[in-house]
XYZ file of N, CA and C in Angstrom:
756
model
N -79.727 -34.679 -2.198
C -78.705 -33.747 -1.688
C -79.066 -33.346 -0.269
N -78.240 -33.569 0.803
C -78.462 -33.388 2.233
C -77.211 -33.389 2.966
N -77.645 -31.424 3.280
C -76.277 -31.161 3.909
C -76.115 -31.670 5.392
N -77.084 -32.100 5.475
C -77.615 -32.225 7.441
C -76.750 -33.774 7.916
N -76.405 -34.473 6.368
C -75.467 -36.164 6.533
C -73.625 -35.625 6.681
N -73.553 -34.359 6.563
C -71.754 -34.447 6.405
C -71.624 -34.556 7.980
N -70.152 -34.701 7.358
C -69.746 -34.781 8.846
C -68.332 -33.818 9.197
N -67.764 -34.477 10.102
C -66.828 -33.700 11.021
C -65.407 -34.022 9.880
N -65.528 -35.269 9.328
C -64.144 -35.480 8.651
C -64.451 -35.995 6.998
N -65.594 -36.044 6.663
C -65.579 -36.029 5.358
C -65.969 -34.492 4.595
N -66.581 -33.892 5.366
C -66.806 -32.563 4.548
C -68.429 -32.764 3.955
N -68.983 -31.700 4.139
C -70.489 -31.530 3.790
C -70.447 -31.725 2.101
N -71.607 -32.860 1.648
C -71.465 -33.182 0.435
C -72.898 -32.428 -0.436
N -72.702 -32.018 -1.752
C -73.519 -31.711 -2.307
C -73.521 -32.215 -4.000
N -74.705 -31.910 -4.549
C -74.660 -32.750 -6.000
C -73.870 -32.474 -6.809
N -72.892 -31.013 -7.058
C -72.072 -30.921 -7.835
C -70.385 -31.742 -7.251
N -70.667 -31.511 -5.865
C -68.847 -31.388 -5.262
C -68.985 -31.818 -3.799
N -67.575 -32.742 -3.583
C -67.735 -33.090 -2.155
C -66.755 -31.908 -1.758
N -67.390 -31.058 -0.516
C -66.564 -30.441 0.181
C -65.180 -30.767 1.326
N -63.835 -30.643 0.869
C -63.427 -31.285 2.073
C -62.673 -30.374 3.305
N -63.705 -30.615 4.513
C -62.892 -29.825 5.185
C -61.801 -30.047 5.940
N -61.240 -29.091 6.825
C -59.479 -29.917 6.861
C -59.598 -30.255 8.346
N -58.817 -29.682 9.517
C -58.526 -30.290 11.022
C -59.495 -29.819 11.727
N -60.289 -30.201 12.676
C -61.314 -29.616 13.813
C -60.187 -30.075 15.309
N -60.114 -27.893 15.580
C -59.142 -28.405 16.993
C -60.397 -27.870 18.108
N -60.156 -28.738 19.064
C -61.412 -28.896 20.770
C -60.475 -28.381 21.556
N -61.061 -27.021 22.460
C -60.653 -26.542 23.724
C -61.610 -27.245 24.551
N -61.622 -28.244 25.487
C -61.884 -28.889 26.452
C -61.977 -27.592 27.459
N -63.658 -27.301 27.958
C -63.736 -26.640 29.262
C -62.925 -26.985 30.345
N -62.198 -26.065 31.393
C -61.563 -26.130 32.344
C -62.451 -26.243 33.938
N -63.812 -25.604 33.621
C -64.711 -26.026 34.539
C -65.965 -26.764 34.415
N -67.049 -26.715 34.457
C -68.567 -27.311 34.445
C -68.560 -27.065 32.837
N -68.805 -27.835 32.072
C -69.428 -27.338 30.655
C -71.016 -27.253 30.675
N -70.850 -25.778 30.041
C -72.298 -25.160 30.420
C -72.763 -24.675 28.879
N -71.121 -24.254 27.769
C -71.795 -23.965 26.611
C -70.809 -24.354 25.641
N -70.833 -24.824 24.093
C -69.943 -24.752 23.565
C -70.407 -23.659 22.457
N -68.973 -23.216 21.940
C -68.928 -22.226 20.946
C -68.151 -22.949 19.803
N -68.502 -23.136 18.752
C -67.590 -23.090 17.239
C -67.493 -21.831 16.863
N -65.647 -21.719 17.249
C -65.533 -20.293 16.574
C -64.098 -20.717 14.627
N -65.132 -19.749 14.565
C -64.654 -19.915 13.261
C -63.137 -18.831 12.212
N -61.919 -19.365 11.445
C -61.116 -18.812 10.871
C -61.413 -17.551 10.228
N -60.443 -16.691 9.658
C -60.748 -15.982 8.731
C -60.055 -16.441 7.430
N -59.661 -16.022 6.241
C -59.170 -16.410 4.939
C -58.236 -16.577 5.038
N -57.742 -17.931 5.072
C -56.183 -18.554 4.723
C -55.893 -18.657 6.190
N -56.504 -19.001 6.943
C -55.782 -19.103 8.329
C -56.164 -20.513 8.410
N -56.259 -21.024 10.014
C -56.525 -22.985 10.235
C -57.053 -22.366 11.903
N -58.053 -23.441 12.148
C -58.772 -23.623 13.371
C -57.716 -23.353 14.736
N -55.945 -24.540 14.323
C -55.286 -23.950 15.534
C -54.842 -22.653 16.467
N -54.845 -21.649 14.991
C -54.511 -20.466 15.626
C -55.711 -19.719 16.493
N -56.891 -19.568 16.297
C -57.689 -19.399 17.091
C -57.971 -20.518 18.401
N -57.934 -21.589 18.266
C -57.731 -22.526 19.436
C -57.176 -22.169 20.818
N -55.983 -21.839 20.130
C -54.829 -21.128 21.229
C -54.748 -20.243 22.072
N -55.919 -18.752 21.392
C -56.171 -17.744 21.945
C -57.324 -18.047 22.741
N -58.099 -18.893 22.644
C -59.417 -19.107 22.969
C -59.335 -19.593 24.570
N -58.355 -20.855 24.038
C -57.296 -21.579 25.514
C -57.345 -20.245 26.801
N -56.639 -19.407 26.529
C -56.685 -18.751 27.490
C -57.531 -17.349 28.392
N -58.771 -17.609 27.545
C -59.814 -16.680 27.949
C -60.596 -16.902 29.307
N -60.965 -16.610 29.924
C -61.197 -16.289 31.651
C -63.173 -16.898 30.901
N -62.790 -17.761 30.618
C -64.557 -18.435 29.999
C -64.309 -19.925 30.744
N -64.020 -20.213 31.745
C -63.749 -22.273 32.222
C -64.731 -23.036 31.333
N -66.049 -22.012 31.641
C -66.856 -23.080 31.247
C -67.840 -23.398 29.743
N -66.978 -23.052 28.908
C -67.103 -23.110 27.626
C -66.177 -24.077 27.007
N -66.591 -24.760 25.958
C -65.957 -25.662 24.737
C -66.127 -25.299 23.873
N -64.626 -25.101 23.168
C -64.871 -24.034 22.608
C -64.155 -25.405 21.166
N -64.732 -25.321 19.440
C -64.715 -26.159 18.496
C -64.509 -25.175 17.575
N -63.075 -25.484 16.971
C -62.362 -24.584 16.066
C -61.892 -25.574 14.848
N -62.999 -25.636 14.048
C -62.171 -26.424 12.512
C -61.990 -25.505 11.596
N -61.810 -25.771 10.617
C -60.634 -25.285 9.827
C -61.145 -25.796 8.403
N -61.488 -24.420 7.516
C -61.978 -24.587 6.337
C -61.260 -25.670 5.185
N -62.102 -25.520 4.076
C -61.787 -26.395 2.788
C -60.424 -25.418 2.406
N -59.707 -26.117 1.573
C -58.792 -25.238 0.357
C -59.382 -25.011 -0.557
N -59.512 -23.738 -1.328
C -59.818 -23.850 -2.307
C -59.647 -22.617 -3.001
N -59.940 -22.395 -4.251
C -59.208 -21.078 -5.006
C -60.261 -20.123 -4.697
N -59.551 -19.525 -4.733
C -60.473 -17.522 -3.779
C -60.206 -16.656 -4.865
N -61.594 -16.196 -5.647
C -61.083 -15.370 -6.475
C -60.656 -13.778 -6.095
N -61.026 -13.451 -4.688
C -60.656 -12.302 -4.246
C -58.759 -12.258 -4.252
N -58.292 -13.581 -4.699
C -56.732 -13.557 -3.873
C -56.653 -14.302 -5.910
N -57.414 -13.879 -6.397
C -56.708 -13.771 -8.366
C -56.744 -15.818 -8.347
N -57.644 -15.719 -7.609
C -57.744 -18.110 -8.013
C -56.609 -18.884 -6.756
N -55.799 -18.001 -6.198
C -54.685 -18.933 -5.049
C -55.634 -19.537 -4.474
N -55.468 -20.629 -4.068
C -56.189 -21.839 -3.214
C -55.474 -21.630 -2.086
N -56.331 -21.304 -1.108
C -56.527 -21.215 0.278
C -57.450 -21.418 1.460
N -57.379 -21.629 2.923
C -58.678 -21.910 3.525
C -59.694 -20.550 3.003
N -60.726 -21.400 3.040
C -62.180 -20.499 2.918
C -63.247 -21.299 2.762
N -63.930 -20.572 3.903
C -65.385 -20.767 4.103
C -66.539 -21.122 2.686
N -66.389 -20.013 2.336
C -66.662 -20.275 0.634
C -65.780 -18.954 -0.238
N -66.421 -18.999 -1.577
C -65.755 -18.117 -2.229
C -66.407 -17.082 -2.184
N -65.491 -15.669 -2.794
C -65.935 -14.712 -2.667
C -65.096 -13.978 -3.660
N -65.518 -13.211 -4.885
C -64.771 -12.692 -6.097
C -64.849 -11.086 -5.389
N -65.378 -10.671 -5.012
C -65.015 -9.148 -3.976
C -65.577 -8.783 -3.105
N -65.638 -8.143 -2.003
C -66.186 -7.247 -1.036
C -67.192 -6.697 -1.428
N -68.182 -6.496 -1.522
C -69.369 -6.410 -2.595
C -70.738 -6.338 -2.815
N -71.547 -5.342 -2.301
C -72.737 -5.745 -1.916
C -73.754 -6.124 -3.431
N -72.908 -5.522 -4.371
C -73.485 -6.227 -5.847
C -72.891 -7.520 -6.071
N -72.116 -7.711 -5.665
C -71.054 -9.126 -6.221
C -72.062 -10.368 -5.582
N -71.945 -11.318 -6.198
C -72.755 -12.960 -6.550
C -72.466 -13.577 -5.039
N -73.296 -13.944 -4.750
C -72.838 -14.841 -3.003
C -72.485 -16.143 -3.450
N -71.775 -16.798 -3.174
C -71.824 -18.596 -2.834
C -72.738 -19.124 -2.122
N -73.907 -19.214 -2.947
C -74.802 -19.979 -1.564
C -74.298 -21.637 -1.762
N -73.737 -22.215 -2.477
C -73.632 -23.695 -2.294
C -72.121 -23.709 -1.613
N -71.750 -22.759 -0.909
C -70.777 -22.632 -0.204
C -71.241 -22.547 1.339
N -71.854 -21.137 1.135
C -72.253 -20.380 2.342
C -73.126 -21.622 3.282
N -73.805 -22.185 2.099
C -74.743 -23.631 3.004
C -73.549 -24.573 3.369
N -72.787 -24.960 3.122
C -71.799 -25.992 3.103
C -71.336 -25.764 4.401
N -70.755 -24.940 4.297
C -70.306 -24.613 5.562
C -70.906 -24.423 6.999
N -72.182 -23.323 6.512
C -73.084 -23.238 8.120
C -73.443 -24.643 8.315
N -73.557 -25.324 7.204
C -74.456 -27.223 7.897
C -73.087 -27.558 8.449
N -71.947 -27.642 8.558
C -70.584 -28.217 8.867
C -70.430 -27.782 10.604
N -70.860 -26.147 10.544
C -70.612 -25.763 11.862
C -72.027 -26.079 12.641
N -72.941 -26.438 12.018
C -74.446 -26.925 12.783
C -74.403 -28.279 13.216
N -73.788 -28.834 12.419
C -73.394 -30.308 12.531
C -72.431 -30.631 13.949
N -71.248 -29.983 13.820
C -70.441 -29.966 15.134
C -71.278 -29.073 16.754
N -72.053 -28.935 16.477
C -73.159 -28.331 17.692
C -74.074 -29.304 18.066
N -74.148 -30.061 16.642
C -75.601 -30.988 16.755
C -75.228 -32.166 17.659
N -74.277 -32.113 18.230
C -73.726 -33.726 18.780
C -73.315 -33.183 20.322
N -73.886 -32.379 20.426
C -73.631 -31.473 21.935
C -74.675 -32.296 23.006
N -74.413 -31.942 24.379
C -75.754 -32.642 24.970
C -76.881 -31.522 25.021
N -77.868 -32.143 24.975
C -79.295 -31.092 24.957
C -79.264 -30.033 25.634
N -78.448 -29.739 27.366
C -78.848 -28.797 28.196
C -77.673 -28.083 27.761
N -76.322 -28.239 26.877
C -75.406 -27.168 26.588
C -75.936 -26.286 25.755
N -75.712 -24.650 26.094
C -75.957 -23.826 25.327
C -75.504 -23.567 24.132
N -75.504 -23.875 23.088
C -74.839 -23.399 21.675
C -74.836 -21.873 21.001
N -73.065 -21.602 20.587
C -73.199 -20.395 19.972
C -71.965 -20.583 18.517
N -72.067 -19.229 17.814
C -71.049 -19.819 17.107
C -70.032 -18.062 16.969
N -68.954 -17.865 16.895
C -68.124 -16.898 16.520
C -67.228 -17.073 15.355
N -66.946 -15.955 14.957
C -66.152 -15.858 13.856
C -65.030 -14.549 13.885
N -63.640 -14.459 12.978
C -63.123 -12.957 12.923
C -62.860 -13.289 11.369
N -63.441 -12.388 10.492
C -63.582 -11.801 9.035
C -64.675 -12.411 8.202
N -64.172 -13.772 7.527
C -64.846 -14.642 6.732
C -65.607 -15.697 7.357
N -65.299 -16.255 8.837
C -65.566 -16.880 9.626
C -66.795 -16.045 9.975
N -66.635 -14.747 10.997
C -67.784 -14.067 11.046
C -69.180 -13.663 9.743
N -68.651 -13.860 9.029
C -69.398 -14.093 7.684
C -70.316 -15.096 8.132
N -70.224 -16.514 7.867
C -70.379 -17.692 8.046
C -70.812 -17.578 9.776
N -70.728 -16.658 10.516
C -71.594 -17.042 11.886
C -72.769 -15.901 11.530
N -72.239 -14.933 11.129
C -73.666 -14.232 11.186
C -74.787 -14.690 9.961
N -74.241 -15.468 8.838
C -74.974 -16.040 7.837
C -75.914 -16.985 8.483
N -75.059 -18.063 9.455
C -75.692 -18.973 10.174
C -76.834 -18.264 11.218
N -76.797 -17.323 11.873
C -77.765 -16.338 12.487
C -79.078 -16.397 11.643
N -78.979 -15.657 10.056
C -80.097 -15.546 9.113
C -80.854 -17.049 9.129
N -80.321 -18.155 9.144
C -80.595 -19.542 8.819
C -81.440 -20.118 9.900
N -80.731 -19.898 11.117
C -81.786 -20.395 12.644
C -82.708 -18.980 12.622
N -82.487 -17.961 12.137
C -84.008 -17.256 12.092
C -85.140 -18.180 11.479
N -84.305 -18.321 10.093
C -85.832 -18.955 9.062
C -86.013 -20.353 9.436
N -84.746 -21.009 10.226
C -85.323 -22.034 10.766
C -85.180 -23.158 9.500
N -83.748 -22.353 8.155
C -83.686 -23.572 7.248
C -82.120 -22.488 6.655
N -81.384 -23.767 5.498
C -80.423 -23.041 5.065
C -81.228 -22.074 3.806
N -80.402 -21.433 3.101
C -80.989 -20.813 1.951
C -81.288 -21.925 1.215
N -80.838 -23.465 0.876
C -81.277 -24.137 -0.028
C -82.207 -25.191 0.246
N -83.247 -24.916 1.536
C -84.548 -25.060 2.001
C -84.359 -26.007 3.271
N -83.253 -26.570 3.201
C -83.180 -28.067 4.337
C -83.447 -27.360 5.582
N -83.797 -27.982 6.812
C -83.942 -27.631 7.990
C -82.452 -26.902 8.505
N -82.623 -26.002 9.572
C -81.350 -26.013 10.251
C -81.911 -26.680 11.503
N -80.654 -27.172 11.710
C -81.321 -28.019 13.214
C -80.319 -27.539 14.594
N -80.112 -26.710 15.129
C -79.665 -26.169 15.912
C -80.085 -25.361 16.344
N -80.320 -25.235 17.988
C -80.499 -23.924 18.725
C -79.901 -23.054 19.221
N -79.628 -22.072 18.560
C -78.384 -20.821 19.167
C -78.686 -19.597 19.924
N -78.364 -19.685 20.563
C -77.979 -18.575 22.140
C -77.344 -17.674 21.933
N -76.321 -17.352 21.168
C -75.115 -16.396 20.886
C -74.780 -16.243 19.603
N -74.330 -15.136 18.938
C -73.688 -15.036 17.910
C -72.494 -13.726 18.009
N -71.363 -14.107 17.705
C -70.312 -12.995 17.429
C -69.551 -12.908 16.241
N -69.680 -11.967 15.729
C -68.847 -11.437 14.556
C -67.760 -10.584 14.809
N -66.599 -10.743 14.502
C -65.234 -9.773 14.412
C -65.333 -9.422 13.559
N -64.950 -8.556 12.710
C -64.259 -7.708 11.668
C -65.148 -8.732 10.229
N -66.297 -8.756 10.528
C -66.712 -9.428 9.961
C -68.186 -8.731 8.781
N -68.679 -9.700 7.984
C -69.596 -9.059 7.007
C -70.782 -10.070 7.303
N -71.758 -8.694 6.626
C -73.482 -10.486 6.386
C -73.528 -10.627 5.077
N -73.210 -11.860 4.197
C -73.700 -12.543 3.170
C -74.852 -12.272 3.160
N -75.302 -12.359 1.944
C -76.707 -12.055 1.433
C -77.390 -10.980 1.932
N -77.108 -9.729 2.260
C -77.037 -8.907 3.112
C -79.144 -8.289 1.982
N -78.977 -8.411 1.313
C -80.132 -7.680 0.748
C -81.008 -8.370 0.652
N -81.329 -9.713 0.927
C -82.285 -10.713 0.889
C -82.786 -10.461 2.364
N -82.276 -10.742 3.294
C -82.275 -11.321 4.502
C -83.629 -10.843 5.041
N -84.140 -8.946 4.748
C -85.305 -8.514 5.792
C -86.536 -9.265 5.366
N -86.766 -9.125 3.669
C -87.939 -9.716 3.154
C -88.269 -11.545 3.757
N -87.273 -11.949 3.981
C -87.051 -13.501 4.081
C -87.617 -13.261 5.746
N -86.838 -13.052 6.596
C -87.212 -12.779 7.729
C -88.890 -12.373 8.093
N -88.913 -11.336 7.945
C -90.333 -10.673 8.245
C -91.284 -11.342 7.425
N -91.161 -12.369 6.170
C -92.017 -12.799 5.637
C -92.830 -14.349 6.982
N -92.183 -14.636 7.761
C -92.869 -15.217 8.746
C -92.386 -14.934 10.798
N -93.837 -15.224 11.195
C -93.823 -14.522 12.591
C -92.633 -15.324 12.921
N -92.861 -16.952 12.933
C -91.481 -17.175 13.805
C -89.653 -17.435 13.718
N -89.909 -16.984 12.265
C -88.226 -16.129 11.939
C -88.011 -14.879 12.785
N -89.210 -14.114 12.900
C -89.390 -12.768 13.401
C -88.410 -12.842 14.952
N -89.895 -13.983 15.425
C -89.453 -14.292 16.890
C -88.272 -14.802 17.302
N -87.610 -15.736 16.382
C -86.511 -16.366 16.445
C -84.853 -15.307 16.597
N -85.643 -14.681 15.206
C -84.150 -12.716 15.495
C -84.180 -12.129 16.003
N -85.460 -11.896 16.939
C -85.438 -10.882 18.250
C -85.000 -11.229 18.914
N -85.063 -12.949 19.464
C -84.221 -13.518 20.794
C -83.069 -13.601 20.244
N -82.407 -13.784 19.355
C -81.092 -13.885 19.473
C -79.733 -13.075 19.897
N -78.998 -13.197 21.020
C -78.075 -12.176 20.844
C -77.084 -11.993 19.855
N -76.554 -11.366 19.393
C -75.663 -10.700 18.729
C -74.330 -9.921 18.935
N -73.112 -10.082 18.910
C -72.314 -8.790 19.641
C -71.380 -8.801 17.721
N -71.358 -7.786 17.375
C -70.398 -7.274 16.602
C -69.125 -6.265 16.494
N -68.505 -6.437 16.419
C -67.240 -5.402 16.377
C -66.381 -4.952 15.368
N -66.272 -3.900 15.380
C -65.030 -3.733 14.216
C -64.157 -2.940 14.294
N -62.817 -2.746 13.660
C -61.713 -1.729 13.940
C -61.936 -0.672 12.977
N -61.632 0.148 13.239
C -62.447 2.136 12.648
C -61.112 2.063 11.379
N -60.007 1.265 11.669
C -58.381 1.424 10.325
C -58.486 0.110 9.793
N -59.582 -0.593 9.771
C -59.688 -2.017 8.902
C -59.105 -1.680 7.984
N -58.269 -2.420 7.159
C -58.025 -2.165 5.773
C -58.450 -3.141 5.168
N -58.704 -4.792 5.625
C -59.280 -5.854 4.473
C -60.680 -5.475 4.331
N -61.176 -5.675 6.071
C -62.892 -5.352 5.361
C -63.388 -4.027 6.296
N -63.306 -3.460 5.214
C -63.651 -1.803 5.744
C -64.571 -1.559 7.171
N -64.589 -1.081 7.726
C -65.323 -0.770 8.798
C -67.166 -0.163 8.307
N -67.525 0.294 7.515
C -68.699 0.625 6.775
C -69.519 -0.826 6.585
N -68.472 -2.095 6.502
C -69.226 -3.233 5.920
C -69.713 -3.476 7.190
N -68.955 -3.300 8.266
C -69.284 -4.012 9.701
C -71.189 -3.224 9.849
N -70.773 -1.869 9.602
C -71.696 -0.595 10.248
C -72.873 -1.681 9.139
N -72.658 -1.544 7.855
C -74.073 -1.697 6.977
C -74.929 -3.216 7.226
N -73.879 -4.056 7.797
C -74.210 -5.643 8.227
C -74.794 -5.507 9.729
N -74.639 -4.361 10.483
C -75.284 -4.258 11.336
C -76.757 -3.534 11.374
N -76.775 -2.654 10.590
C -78.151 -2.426 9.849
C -78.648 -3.216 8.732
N -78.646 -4.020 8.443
C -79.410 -4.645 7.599
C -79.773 -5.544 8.554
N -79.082 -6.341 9.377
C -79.954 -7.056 10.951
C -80.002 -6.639 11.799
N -80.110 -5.299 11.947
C -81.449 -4.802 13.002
C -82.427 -4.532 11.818
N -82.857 -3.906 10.813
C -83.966 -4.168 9.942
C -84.644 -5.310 9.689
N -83.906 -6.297 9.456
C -84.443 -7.520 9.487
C -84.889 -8.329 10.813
N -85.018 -7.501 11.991
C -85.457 -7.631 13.144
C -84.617 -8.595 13.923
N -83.169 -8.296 14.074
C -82.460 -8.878 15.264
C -82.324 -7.873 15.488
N -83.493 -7.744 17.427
C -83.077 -6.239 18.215
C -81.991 -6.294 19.377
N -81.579 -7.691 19.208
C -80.731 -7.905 20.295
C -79.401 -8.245 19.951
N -78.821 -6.578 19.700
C -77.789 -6.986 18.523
C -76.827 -5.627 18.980
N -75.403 -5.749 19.159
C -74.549 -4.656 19.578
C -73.523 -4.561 18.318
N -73.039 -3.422 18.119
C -72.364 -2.959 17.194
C -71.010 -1.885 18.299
N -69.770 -2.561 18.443
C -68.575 -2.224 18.877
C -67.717 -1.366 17.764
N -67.137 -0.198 17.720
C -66.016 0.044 17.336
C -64.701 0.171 17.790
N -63.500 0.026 17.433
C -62.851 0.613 18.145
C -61.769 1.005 16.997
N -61.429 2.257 17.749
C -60.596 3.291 17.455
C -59.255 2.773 17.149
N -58.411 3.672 15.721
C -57.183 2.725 15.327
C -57.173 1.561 15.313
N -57.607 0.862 15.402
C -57.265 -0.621 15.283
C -57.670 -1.554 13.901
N -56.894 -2.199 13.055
C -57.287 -2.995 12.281
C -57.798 -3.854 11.751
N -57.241 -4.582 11.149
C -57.864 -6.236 10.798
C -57.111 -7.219 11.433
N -57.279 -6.818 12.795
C -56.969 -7.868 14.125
C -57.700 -7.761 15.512
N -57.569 -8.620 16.213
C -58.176 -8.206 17.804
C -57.100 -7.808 18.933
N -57.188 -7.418 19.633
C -56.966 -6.594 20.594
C -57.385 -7.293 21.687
N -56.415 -7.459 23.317
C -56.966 -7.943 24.194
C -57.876 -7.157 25.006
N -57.972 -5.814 25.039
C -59.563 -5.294 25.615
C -60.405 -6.092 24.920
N -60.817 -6.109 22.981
C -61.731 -6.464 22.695
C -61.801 -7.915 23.297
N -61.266 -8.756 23.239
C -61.304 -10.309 23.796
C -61.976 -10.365 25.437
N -61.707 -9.086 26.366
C -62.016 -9.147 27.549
C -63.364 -8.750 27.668
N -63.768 -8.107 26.088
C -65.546 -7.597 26.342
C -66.435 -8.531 25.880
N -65.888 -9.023 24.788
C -66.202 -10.275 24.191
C -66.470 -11.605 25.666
N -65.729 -11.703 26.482
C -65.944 -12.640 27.508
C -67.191 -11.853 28.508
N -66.712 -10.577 28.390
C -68.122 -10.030 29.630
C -69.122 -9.821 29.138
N -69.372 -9.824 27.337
C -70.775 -10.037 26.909
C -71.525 -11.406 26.828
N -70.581 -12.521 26.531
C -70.889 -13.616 26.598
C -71.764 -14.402 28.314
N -71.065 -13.825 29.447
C -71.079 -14.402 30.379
C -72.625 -14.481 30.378
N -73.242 -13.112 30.795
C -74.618 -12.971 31.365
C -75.270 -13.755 29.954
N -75.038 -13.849 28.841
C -76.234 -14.225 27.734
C -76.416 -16.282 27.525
N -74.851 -16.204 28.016
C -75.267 -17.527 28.581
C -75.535 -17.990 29.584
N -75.145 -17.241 30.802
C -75.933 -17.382 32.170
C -74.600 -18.552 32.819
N -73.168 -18.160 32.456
C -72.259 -18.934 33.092
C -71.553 -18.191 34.246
């Protein structure tokens, strides 16, 4: 079993189930490519609609790689089959994780990084379930493997979460701090998180508690955004801070 062989159009395979994932859409940098980002859906959405918005962000020199989850039944939505990252039966810091999901996926978005040239900077973003799946992928290049031991093989520069949660949120400090260079690995990493204060899918508390559980687990280079009224969407201020945090951490 080796998630590190899927690919871009068959879907990351494992011993129970082949995963299949659906369209990967490419924003082609407009200037020097200096970094690419895989930013990632939220539940029931597709890679194009984020594509689009991405298109027009004041970033030239980013490539930016937007695919587009498996279908599959979500027990949070009563079994409807829809895109998702993996499954998830509730919002939940007791509720069961998908790790043969949660891996499926971060190797899918490690994989589309892994074919980058050496001197591009790699990062990955997400808004809800997507951010799930980037900040999960964060925990993974700490330990320097997925949860189901394989290597991660990617070097990441950036991480952003929207309106987003951390999987495995109660494992993560012991795992971390149990070696120096996970340690070292979550201190360098940046981080920017955000969330809207009137979320109604994923409460604003999940954003706050996913941001303390990685700074405990020692990512100190890690921002936590709110903003006022706003929901389970983005906002073009947030998109314009999102570009002015990115700039200096990649050095474009």
């Amino acid at each position: 079993m080796s998630y590190s062989n899927s690919s871009m159009g068959s879907g990351s395979r494992t011993a129970r189930r082949t995963i299949e994932f659906g369209r990967t859409y490419v924003v082609k940098p407009k200037g020097k490519h200096q970094a690419t980002i895989v930013w990632l859906h939220g539940l029931g959405d597709n890679g194009s609609s984020w594509a689009q918005l991405l298109e027009n962000l004041p970033l030239p020199n980013i490539k930016w790689i937007c695919p587009t989850a498996p279908t599959r039944p979500v027990g949070i939505l009563g079994g409807f089959p829809c895109t998702a990252w993996f499954e998830v039966g509730e919002l939940s810091e007791d509720g069961p994780d998908d790790f043969e999901g949660l891996d499926a996926s971060a190797a899918h978005v490690a994989n589309l990084l892994s074919t980058e040239p050496a001197d591009i900077k790699l990062g990955i973003g997400g808004f809800s379930m997507g951010a799930a799946i980037a900040l999960y992928s964060a925990t993974c290049f700490a330990q320097g493997k997925y949860g189901n031991g394989y290597p991660y093989p990617v070097y990441l520069r950036a991480i952003i979460g929207l309106r987003g949660w951390l999987p495995c949120a109660r494992s993560v400090r012991n795992k971390i701090e149990g070696s120096h260079e996970a340690a070292r690995r979550a201190a360098s990493l940046p981080i920017l998180l955000s969330h809207g204060q009137c979320d109604e899918v994923v409460p604003h508390n999940y954003g706050e508690r996913s941001y303390h559980a990685l700074s405990l687990a020692g990512f100190r280079n890690i921002a936590f955004k709110t903003y006022e009224g706003i929901g389970h969407y983005t906002v073009p201020k947030e998109m314009d801070e999102v570009c002015n945090w990115l700039n200096p951490r990649l050095g474009l």
